[in-house]
Coordinates of C-alpha atoms in Angstrom, one line a residue:
Chain I
M18 CA -0.1 0.0 0.1
N19 CA 1.2 3.6 -0.6
P20 CA 2.3 5.2 2.3
H21 CA 1.0 7.9 1.7
T22 CA -2.9 6.7 1.4
P23 CA -5.4 9.6 3.3
T24 CA -5.7 8.2 6.7
L25 CA -9.4 8.3 6.6
E26 CA -11.6 9.6 3.6
L27 CA -15.4 10.4 3.9
T28 CA -16.9 10.8 0.9
Q29 CA -20.5 12.2 0.0
L30 CA -21.4 10.4 3.7
S31 CA -24.8 11.1 5.0
K32 CA -26.7 9.9 8.3
K33 CA -30.4 9.4 9.4
L34 CA -30.9 8.9 13.4
G35 CA -34.9 9.0 14.1
G36 CA -35.9 11.2 10.7
R37 CA -33.4 13.7 11.3
E38 CA -30.8 13.9 8.6
V39 CA -27.8 14.1 10.9
L40 CA -25.2 14.7 8.3
K41 CA -25.1 15.6 4.7
Q42 CA -23.0 15.0 2.3
V43 CA -19.7 15.3 4.6
D44 CA -16.5 15.2 2.5
L45 CA -13.1 14.3 5.1
I46 CA -9.6 13.5 4.1
V47 CA -7.3 13.3 7.2
Q48 CA -3.8 12.9 6.2
P49 CA -0.8 10.6 7.8
G50 CA 0.3 12.7 11.0
E51 CA -2.4 14.8 10.5
V52 CA -5.4 15.8 13.9
V53 CA -8.4 17.3 13.0
G54 CA -10.9 19.1 14.8
I55 CA -14.3 18.7 14.8
V56 CA -16.5 21.1 17.0
G57 CA -20.2 21.8 16.7
S58 CA -23.5 21.6 19.1
N59 CA -24.9 19.3 21.0
G60 CA -26.1 16.7 19.1
S61 CA -24.7 18.2 15.6
G62 CA -24.1 14.7 14.9
K63 CA -20.4 14.8 16.0
T64 CA -20.1 11.4 17.5
T65 CA -22.5 9.7 15.2
L66 CA -19.2 10.5 12.6
L67 CA -16.9 8.8 14.9
R68 CA -19.3 5.5 14.7
L69 CA -19.6 5.6 11.3
V70 CA -15.4 5.9 11.0
T71 CA -15.3 3.0 13.4
G72 CA -17.8 1.1 11.5
L73 CA -20.1 0.2 14.6
I74 CA -23.0 2.2 12.8
Y75 CA -23.4 2.4 8.8
P76 CA -23.7 5.4 6.9
D77 CA -27.5 5.4 4.7
R78 CA -24.9 6.6 2.0
G79 CA -21.4 8.0 1.1
V80 CA -18.0 6.0 1.8
I81 CA -15.6 5.6 4.1
R82 CA -12.1 4.8 3.4
V83 CA -9.2 3.5 6.4
K84 CA -6.1 4.1 5.0
G85 CA -7.2 2.6 1.3
K86 CA -9.5 0.0 2.6
R87 CA -13.3 0.8 2.2
V88 CA -15.2 -0.2 5.7
R89 CA -18.6 -1.9 4.5
P90 CA -21.4 -2.5 6.2
G91 CA -22.9 -6.5 7.2
L92 CA -21.8 -9.1 8.8
L93 CA -19.9 -9.8 6.2
G94 CA -18.3 -6.5 6.0
D95 CA -15.5 -5.2 7.1
L96 CA -14.1 -3.6 9.9
P97 CA -11.1 -1.2 10.3
L98 CA -9.5 -3.0 12.9
S99 CA -6.3 -0.6 12.9
V100 CA -8.2 2.9 14.6
G101 CA -8.5 3.1 18.0
A102 CA -11.6 4.9 19.7
L103 CA -13.0 6.9 23.1
I104 CA -16.1 7.6 22.1
E105 CA -18.1 8.7 24.8
T106 CA -17.6 6.9 28.2
P107 CA -15.9 3.7 28.3
S108 CA -17.5 0.3 28.9
F109 CA -14.8 -2.2 30.2
L110 CA -16.4 -5.3 31.8
P111 CA -16.6 -4.9 35.3
Q112 CA -16.0 -7.7 37.2
F113 CA -12.4 -7.3 36.1
S114 CA -9.4 -5.4 37.0
G115 CA -8.6 -2.5 34.6
F116 CA -5.2 -4.1 33.5
Q117 CA -7.2 -7.9 33.5
N118 CA -9.3 -5.5 30.6
L119 CA -6.6 -4.2 28.5
T120 CA -4.4 -7.5 28.3
M121 CA -7.5 -9.5 26.8
L122 CA -8.0 -6.7 24.1
A123 CA -4.7 -6.9 23.8
S124 CA -4.4 -10.3 24.0
I125 CA -6.7 -10.5 20.4
Q126 CA -4.4 -9.1 17.6
Q127 CA -1.3 -9.9 19.5
K128 CA 0.3 -6.2 18.9
I129 CA 1.3 -5.8 21.9
D130 CA 2.4 -8.0 25.1
K131 CA 1.3 -7.2 28.8
T132 CA 4.5 -5.1 29.5
D133 CA 3.2 -2.8 27.1
V134 CA 0.0 -2.9 28.5
Y135 CA 1.8 -2.2 32.1
Q136 CA 3.3 1.1 30.9
V137 CA 0.5 2.4 28.8
M138 CA -1.6 2.7 32.1
K139 CA 1.3 3.7 34.0
Q140 CA 1.5 6.8 31.1
V141 CA -2.1 7.5 31.8
G142 CA -1.8 7.2 35.7
L143 CA -3.6 3.8 36.2
D144 CA -1.9 1.7 38.7
P145 CA -2.0 -1.6 36.7
E146 CA -1.1 -3.6 39.7
N147 CA -4.3 -2.2 40.7
R148 CA -6.7 -5.6 41.3
K149 CA -9.5 -4.0 41.7
P150 CA -12.5 -4.4 39.9
V151 CA -13.3 -2.2 37.4
R152 CA -16.7 -1.7 38.8
T153 CA -15.3 0.3 41.8
Y154 CA -13.2 2.9 39.5
S155 CA -14.4 6.0 39.4
L156 CA -14.9 8.6 36.2
G157 CA -12.3 9.7 36.1
M158 CA -10.7 6.6 36.3
R159 CA -12.3 5.0 33.3
Q160 CA -11.5 7.6 30.9
R161 CA -7.7 6.7 31.8
L162 CA -9.1 3.5 31.5
G163 CA -10.7 4.2 27.8
I164 CA -7.7 6.7 26.5
A165 CA -5.3 3.3 27.5
Q166 CA -7.4 0.8 25.4
A167 CA -7.1 3.4 22.6
V168 CA -3.8 4.3 22.6
M169 CA -2.3 1.4 23.5
E170 CA -1.8 -0.8 19.9
D171 CA -0.3 2.4 18.2
P172 CA -3.4 3.0 15.7
C173 CA -2.8 5.1 12.3
L174 CA -5.9 5.9 13.0
L175 CA -7.3 7.4 17.1
L176 CA -10.4 9.2 17.5
F177 CA -11.0 11.0 20.6
D178 CA -14.6 11.8 21.6
E179 CA -14.4 14.8 24.5
P180 CA -11.4 13.0 25.7
T181 CA -11.3 15.5 29.3
N182 CA -14.4 14.6 30.4
A183 CA -14.3 13.7 34.2
L184 CA -10.4 13.8 33.7
D185 CA -9.5 16.3 37.2
D186 CA -6.3 18.6 36.0
H187 CA -3.5 15.9 36.2
G188 CA -5.4 13.7 33.9
V189 CA -5.8 16.3 31.7
E190 CA -2.0 17.4 31.6
T191 CA -1.3 13.5 31.4
F192 CA -3.7 13.4 28.0
S193 CA -1.8 16.5 26.5
S194 CA 1.2 15.4 27.5
L195 CA 0.0 11.7 25.6
L196 CA -1.4 13.1 22.4
Q197 CA 1.3 14.8 21.5
E198 CA 3.6 11.9 21.6
L199 CA 1.4 10.5 19.1
I200 CA 1.1 13.1 17.5
E201 CA 4.8 13.4 17.0
K202 CA 5.3 9.6 16.3
G203 CA 2.6 10.6 13.2
A204 CA -0.2 9.1 14.1
S205 CA -3.5 11.0 12.4
V206 CA -6.3 12.4 15.5
L207 CA -10.2 12.9 15.0
L208 CA -10.7 15.0 18.0
V209 CA -14.0 15.8 19.0
S210 CA -13.9 18.2 22.2
H211 CA -15.5 21.0 23.7
V212 CA -12.5 22.2 25.4
K213 CA -11.2 25.1 22.8
G214 CA -7.2 25.0 24.3
E215 CA -7.6 21.5 23.4
I216 CA -8.3 21.9 20.0
Q217 CA -6.9 25.3 18.8
R218 CA -3.7 23.1 21.1
F219 CA -4.1 20.2 19.2
C220 CA -5.1 20.5 15.7
D221 CA -4.2 20.9 12.6
R222 CA -7.5 22.2 10.9
V223 CA -10.3 22.7 12.4
F224 CA -14.1 21.8 11.8
Q225 CA -18.1 22.4 12.6
I226 CA -20.8 20.2 11.9
E227 CA -23.8 22.8 11.6
E228 CA -27.1 21.3 9.7
G229 CA -25.3 17.8 9.0
K230 CA -22.8 19.7 6.8
L231 CA -18.9 20.1 7.7
L232 CA -18.0 23.7 7.7
S233 CA -14.5 24.3 8.0
V234 CA -13.3 26.9 11.0
Q235 CA -9.8 26.6 10.8
E236 CA -7.5 25.7 7.7
S237 CA -3.8 24.2 8.3
T238 CA -0.9 26.2 9.8
K239 CA 1.2 23.6 8.1
Q240 CA 3.5 24.5 5.6
K241 CA 5.4 21.3 2.5
W242 CA 9.0 21.9 2.5
R243 CA 11.1 20.6 0.4
L244 CA 15.0 19.7 1.7
V245 CA 18.0 19.1 0.2
V246 CA 20.4 17.6 3.0
S247 CA 23.9 16.9 3.1
S248 CA 23.9 13.3 3.9
W249 CA 21.4 10.4 4.2
D250 CA 21.8 10.7 8.4
D251 CA 20.4 14.0 7.9
V252 CA 17.0 12.0 6.8
E253 CA 17.6 9.8 9.7
K254 CA 17.2 12.3 12.1
L255 CA 14.8 14.2 10.1
T256 CA 12.8 10.9 9.9
K257 CA 12.1 10.8 13.7
R258 CA 10.7 13.8 13.6
F259 CA 9.2 13.6 10.6
P260 CA 7.6 10.2 10.7
H261 CA 5.3 10.8 7.4
L262 CA 8.0 12.2 5.2
Q263 CA 8.4 11.7 1.1
I264 CA 11.7 11.2 -0.2
D265 CA 12.7 12.9 -3.2
Q266 CA 14.9 12.8 -5.9
P267 CA 18.1 13.7 -5.0
V268 CA 19.8 17.2 -6.1
N269 CA 23.0 17.3 -7.1
G270 CA 23.7 13.6 -5.1
Y271 CA 22.3 15.4 -2.0
P272 CA 19.1 13.8 -0.3
A273 CA 15.7 15.9 -0.5
V274 CA 13.3 15.0 0.9
V275 CA 9.8 16.9 1.5
C276 CA 8.0 17.6 4.4
I277 CA 4.8 19.3 6.4
S278 CA 5.2 21.2 9.5
H279 CA 4.0 24.7 11.3
W280 CA 7.3 26.3 10.1
V281 CA 6.1 29.9 9.5
S282 CA 9.5 31.5 7.4
Q283 CA 12.8 29.9 6.1
A284 CA 14.6 31.2 9.0
E285 CA 12.9 29.4 12.2
L286 CA 13.2 26.4 9.9
T287 CA 17.2 27.0 9.7
S288 CA 17.4 27.4 13.6
E289 CA 15.2 24.4 14.5
M290 CA 17.5 22.6 12.1
M291 CA 20.8 24.0 13.5
Q292 CA 19.5 22.9 16.9
D293 CA 19.4 19.3 15.7
E294 CA 23.1 19.2 13.9
I295 CA 20.8 19.0 10.6
Q296 CA 22.8 20.5 7.6
V297 CA 20.2 21.7 4.8
I298 CA 21.6 22.8 1.5
E299 CA 18.7 24.0 -0.2
V300 CA 15.3 24.4 1.5
Q301 CA 12.1 25.6 -0.6
K302 CA 8.3 26.1 0.1
Q303 CA 6.1 24.2 -1.5
I304 CA 2.3 25.4 -2.8
Chain T
M13 CA -5.3 -15.7 13.4
I14 CA -7.1 -12.9 15.3
L15 CA -10.6 -15.5 15.2
S16 CA -8.5 -18.4 17.2
T17 CA -6.6 -15.8 19.5
F18 CA -10.2 -14.3 20.4
I19 CA -11.4 -17.5 20.7
K20 CA -8.5 -18.4 22.9
T21 CA -9.3 -14.7 24.3
E22 CA -12.5 -15.7 25.0
F23 CA -12.0 -19.4 26.7
Q24 CA -9.4 -17.1 28.9
R25 CA -12.5 -14.8 30.3
L26 CA -14.9 -17.4 30.6
I27 CA -12.4 -19.6 32.6
R28 CA -12.2 -16.7 34.6
R29 CA -16.0 -15.6 34.8
W30 CA -17.7 -16.6 38.5
Q31 CA -20.8 -17.5 37.0
S32 CA -18.1 -20.4 35.4
L33 CA -17.1 -21.7 38.7
L34 CA -20.7 -21.7 39.9
G35 CA -22.1 -23.6 37.8
I36 CA -19.5 -26.4 37.9
L37 CA -19.8 -25.6 40.9
L38 CA -23.6 -26.8 41.0
F39 CA -22.4 -29.3 38.3
I40 CA -20.4 -31.2 40.8
G41 CA -22.2 -30.9 44.0
F42 CA -25.9 -32.3 42.6
F43 CA -24.5 -34.8 41.2
L44 CA -22.3 -36.0 44.2
V45 CA -25.1 -35.8 46.4
A46 CA -27.5 -37.9 44.2
L47 CA -24.6 -40.3 44.3
Q48 CA -24.4 -40.0 48.0
A49 CA -28.5 -40.3 48.2
Y50 CA -27.9 -43.6 45.6
Q51 CA -25.9 -45.4 47.8
L52 CA -27.0 -44.0 51.0
D53 CA -31.0 -45.2 50.7
P54 CA -31.3 -48.2 52.8
S55 CA -35.0 -48.9 52.1
V56 CA -34.6 -49.8 48.7
Q57 CA -32.8 -53.2 48.5
L58 CA -31.3 -52.7 44.3
P59 CA -30.8 -55.7 42.6
K60 CA -27.7 -57.0 41.7
E61 CA -28.1 -55.2 38.2
Q62 CA -28.7 -51.7 39.9
H63 CA -26.2 -51.9 42.5
N64 CA -23.2 -50.6 40.8
A65 CA -21.2 -47.7 39.2
F66 CA -23.1 -47.7 35.9
F67 CA -26.6 -47.7 37.2
A68 CA -25.3 -45.0 40.3
F69 CA -23.9 -42.8 37.0
Y70 CA -27.3 -43.4 35.3
S71 CA -29.5 -42.7 38.1
A72 CA -27.4 -39.7 39.4
Q73 CA -28.1 -38.6 35.2
G74 CA -31.6 -38.6 35.6
W75 CA -33.0 -42.4 36.2
G76 CA -35.1 -42.9 39.5
P77 CA -35.9 -41.0 42.7
Y78 CA -32.7 -39.8 43.6
T79 CA -31.6 -36.9 41.9
F80 CA -32.6 -33.5 40.7
L81 CA -30.5 -32.7 38.2
P82 CA -32.5 -33.1 35.3
L83 CA -35.5 -30.2 36.9
I84 CA -32.1 -28.1 36.9
F85 CA -29.8 -29.3 34.3
P86 CA -30.4 -26.0 31.3
L87 CA -30.5 -23.6 34.2
I88 CA -26.9 -25.0 35.5
M89 CA -25.2 -25.2 31.9
V90 CA -26.1 -21.6 30.5
L91 CA -23.9 -20.9 33.6
F92 CA -20.8 -22.2 31.5
A93 CA -21.1 -19.1 29.4
G94 CA -24.4 -18.8 28.0
D95 CA -24.2 -14.9 29.2
T96 CA -21.4 -14.2 27.5
L97 CA -22.8 -12.4 24.5
A98 CA -25.3 -10.4 26.8
W99 CA -22.5 -8.9 29.2
D100 CA -20.6 -7.3 26.3
L101 CA -23.9 -6.5 24.6
K102 CA -24.9 -4.8 28.3
T103 CA -21.5 -2.8 28.9
G104 CA -20.8 -1.8 25.4
Y105 CA -17.8 -4.4 26.2
S106 CA -18.4 -5.2 22.7
N107 CA -17.6 -2.0 21.2
L108 CA -14.6 -2.3 21.6
V109 CA -14.0 -5.9 20.9
L110 CA -15.4 -5.9 17.5
M111 CA -13.2 -2.7 16.5
R112 CA -10.4 -5.4 17.2
V113 CA -11.3 -8.7 15.9
G114 CA -14.5 -7.4 13.4
R115 CA -18.2 -8.0 13.1
R116 CA -18.6 -11.5 11.3
K117 CA -15.4 -13.2 13.0
Y118 CA -16.4 -11.4 16.7
I119 CA -19.8 -13.8 16.6
V120 CA -17.5 -17.1 15.4
G121 CA -15.7 -17.1 17.6
K122 CA -18.6 -16.0 20.8
L123 CA -20.2 -18.8 19.6
I124 CA -16.9 -21.3 19.3
S125 CA -15.5 -20.7 22.9
A126 CA -19.3 -20.7 24.4
S127 CA -20.2 -23.9 22.6
V128 CA -17.0 -25.6 23.2
L129 CA -16.2 -24.7 26.8
T130 CA -19.6 -25.9 27.5
F131 CA -19.3 -29.3 25.7
L132 CA -15.4 -29.6 27.8
V133 CA -17.1 -28.4 31.3
I134 CA -19.4 -30.9 31.2
V135 CA -17.5 -33.7 29.7
L136 CA -15.5 -33.3 32.0
C137 CA -17.1 -32.9 34.7
E138 CA -19.5 -36.1 33.7
F139 CA -16.4 -37.8 33.3
L140 CA -14.8 -36.7 37.1
M141 CA -17.9 -38.1 38.5
F142 CA -18.1 -41.6 37.0
G143 CA -14.9 -41.7 37.5
Y144 CA -16.0 -41.1 41.3
S145 CA -18.7 -43.4 40.9
L146 CA -15.9 -45.9 40.3
T147 CA -14.7 -45.8 43.0
Q148 CA -17.5 -46.0 45.9
F149 CA -19.7 -49.0 43.6
P150 CA -19.0 -52.4 41.9
V151 CA -17.8 -51.8 39.1
F152 CA -20.1 -54.5 37.4
S153 CA -22.3 -54.6 34.0
P154 CA -25.2 -57.3 33.4
K155 CA -24.5 -58.9 30.5
H156 CA -28.1 -58.6 29.2
I157 CA -30.9 -56.8 29.0
V158 CA -33.8 -57.3 32.2
P159 CA -36.7 -55.2 32.0
G160 CA -36.9 -52.5 33.9
L161 CA -33.7 -53.1 35.5
T162 CA -31.1 -51.7 32.3
P163 CA -31.8 -48.7 30.5
E164 CA -33.9 -49.0 28.0
Y165 CA -32.3 -46.4 25.6
A166 CA -29.6 -47.8 23.1
S167 CA -30.1 -51.6 25.3
D168 CA -27.5 -53.6 23.6
L169 CA -24.5 -50.9 24.0
A170 CA -25.6 -50.7 27.6
T171 CA -24.9 -54.2 27.8
S172 CA -22.5 -55.0 25.8
Y173 CA -20.2 -52.0 26.2
P174 CA -21.4 -50.1 29.1
F175 CA -18.1 -47.7 28.9
L176 CA -19.4 -46.8 25.6
Y177 CA -22.4 -46.4 26.5
V178 CA -21.2 -43.9 29.5
G179 CA -19.6 -42.4 26.6
L180 CA -22.5 -41.6 24.8
I181 CA -24.6 -40.2 27.8
I182 CA -22.0 -37.2 28.3
L183 CA -21.9 -37.1 25.1
N184 CA -25.8 -36.8 24.4
T185 CA -25.7 -34.1 27.9
A186 CA -23.1 -31.9 26.8
L187 CA -24.7 -32.1 23.3
M188 CA -27.7 -30.2 25.2
G189 CA -25.3 -28.2 27.4
M190 CA -24.3 -26.9 23.8
A191 CA -27.4 -26.9 22.2
F192 CA -28.9 -24.4 25.5
T193 CA -25.9 -22.2 26.0
V194 CA -26.8 -21.4 22.3
L195 CA -30.3 -20.6 22.7
A196 CA -29.1 -18.4 25.7
I197 CA -27.1 -16.7 23.4
L198 CA -30.2 -16.2 20.7
L199 CA -31.8 -14.8 23.1
S200 CA -29.0 -11.9 24.1
L201 CA -30.3 -10.5 21.3
M202 CA -34.0 -10.5 21.6
V203 CA -34.0 -9.5 25.9
R204 CA -31.4 -7.2 27.9
N205 CA -32.2 -8.6 31.3
I206 CA -29.4 -11.1 31.9
V207 CA -30.8 -12.9 34.6
A208 CA -34.3 -13.8 32.0
I209 CA -31.5 -14.8 29.1
L210 CA -30.1 -17.7 31.9
V211 CA -33.6 -18.3 33.1
I212 CA -35.9 -18.4 29.6
P213 CA -33.9 -21.8 28.2
W214 CA -35.3 -23.4 31.8
V215 CA -38.7 -22.7 31.5
L216 CA -38.8 -23.2 28.6
Y217 CA -37.2 -26.9 29.1
I218 CA -39.9 -27.6 31.8
G219 CA -43.0 -25.5 29.9
L220 CA -42.4 -27.6 26.9
S221 CA -41.8 -30.6 27.9
F222 CA -45.1 -29.7 29.9
I223 CA -47.5 -29.2 26.9
V224 CA -46.1 -31.6 24.7
Q225 CA -46.6 -34.3 27.4
I226 CA -50.8 -32.8 27.5
M227 CA -50.2 -32.8 23.1
G228 CA -49.4 -36.2 23.2
I229 CA -46.4 -35.7 21.5
G230 CA -44.4 -36.2 24.4
G231 CA -41.2 -37.8 22.9
L232 CA -40.5 -34.6 21.4
A233 CA -40.6 -33.2 25.3
P234 CA -37.7 -31.8 25.9
M235 CA -37.3 -33.4 29.6
R236 CA -37.0 -36.6 27.8
L237 CA -34.8 -35.9 25.4
G238 CA -32.4 -34.9 27.3
V239 CA -32.8 -37.2 30.6
L240 CA -35.5 -39.6 30.8
Y241 CA -34.8 -41.0 27.7
L242 CA -32.9 -43.6 29.8
V243 CA -35.6 -44.6 31.4
E244 CA -38.4 -44.2 28.4
G245 CA -35.9 -44.8 25.7
T246 CA -37.6 -48.1 24.2
I247 CA -39.2 -45.3 21.4
F248 CA -36.0 -43.7 21.0
H249 CA -33.2 -44.9 18.4
P250 CA -29.4 -44.2 19.9
L251 CA -28.1 -41.9 17.4
E252 CA -31.8 -39.1 18.0
I253 CA -31.2 -37.9 20.6
P254 CA -27.2 -36.4 20.0
L255 CA -28.4 -35.8 16.6
F256 CA -31.8 -33.2 18.4
W257 CA -29.4 -31.6 20.3
A258 CA -27.3 -31.3 17.2
V259 CA -29.2 -30.0 14.6
F260 CA -30.8 -27.6 17.7
W261 CA -27.9 -25.5 18.6
L262 CA -27.5 -26.0 14.4
I263 CA -30.4 -24.2 13.9
S264 CA -29.9 -21.8 16.7
L265 CA -26.6 -20.8 15.5
I266 CA -28.5 -20.0 11.9
L267 CA -31.4 -17.9 14.0
I268 CA -28.0 -16.3 15.3
F269 CA -26.4 -15.2 12.4
C270 CA -29.7 -14.0 11.1
I271 CA -30.6 -11.3 14.2
Y272 CA -27.1 -10.5 14.7
N273 CA -26.7 -9.2 10.8
Q274 CA -30.1 -8.1 11.0
R275 CA -29.4 -6.3 13.8
F276 CA -26.5 -4.1 12.7
K277 CA -28.2 -3.7 9.8
G278 CA -31.0 -1.2 12.2
S279 CA -28.4 -0.7 15.0
V280 CA -28.3 3.4 16.2
K281 CA -25.7 2.2 18.9

């Protein structure tokens, strides 16, 4: 599969719920490593949009593709299995502990083992050795567990619906740093939130759902840059910072790459490259 | 690959549930009580044909007045795995699993794991109980059919190959267990209340037994097809009992696939 295939493509997506058309011909493309925010009033269809992407409900019309693979309805259809989601209040088996719940989920795809589950629980601020069943967990603890299950298998697409609901200040901070880490690793994120700060801090683009339509309210501030660097070591350093960078045609034998970033000027770019000890030979902003 | 790991995960989950443990304890408990009652009843001078480990096992299984098991078999059997889908749907946990395994593999995995676990638990418990009765009673089996004293169902097998016969009885019981488990899973798609899901198979088992008896087609009574065939077995071919429960299980599976697919077509959950 082409590594530059969009992580998510929604084409002419429509969904009726209770006789009302909640989503009308929605089009959206989320690129690898992009964070897209969705805002809108209560009942505007934000959660429905996320549910449609998970494949747990079906659109009445339109096509959903995750990493190029079409989500097909029905028992014989296909669900996107590389999506991590936290939609509304997360639900777990109440008689098992948080660690047991997560290890059971992780053992299905076997992408990660118990050590990884242990780590991710620590990361979200939960004690993996807490043997208490989930039914005794507070709402905030369940939310943290929900975040852990969404991110633990390193999915290519993350769907978060009001992720900081019921979290205390420390929980919000923990989530923010976790999300930052995931973004740096190159995950694509669809973030639904009422918290303006969250949306502004993390999202490259923001859309508002109004009367079923998806309206752009903030265009991406990221730009495409073409860099010619002195060696493949520099490319390796860049790859760590930009997991989705594209290798371009070499210029006079020097490697060239295309990456997307928030740099507003060539000076800012050069300064950052110097900090990372990357020797840039040529820079070009791409339209 | 994902299907096999999901089935393995489901197995681990089912084994670790208190409901499964309770089911095993009840099953073994009632069996032991029945075996003890058979051994200790001083009012009855047992004929030689019946005073042995085989007949003690048949007795606990449903022959004679010493056991409650025939009355409550379905109630115990569904405890092993019958409510597994109901819990997933009630808690919403199914959504987390579906996103990892997909819809088709989810329901196939659920049905395989629940059926196989129920089958294995019943086979294991029954073999354990038969082993126990071998230690408590003389190991003797009548070589000839004695009307009224030897089992009527597959009587030739009972007298010629008693160990194989015990195996057939265990197979019948395990198939019945699978059928009731899958029936409970089918109910999970229609009923939300977990207690109701566990109780309805038992109500159907008792209720239908009475109804078909009144209608004059007692041969189709679930209770007779479940346990009483040991006593009134002449009307059945030896293969009819396992076949009946296997077909019951299969029809329930087909219904589950149809309803499950339909449910997702219209679901807004």
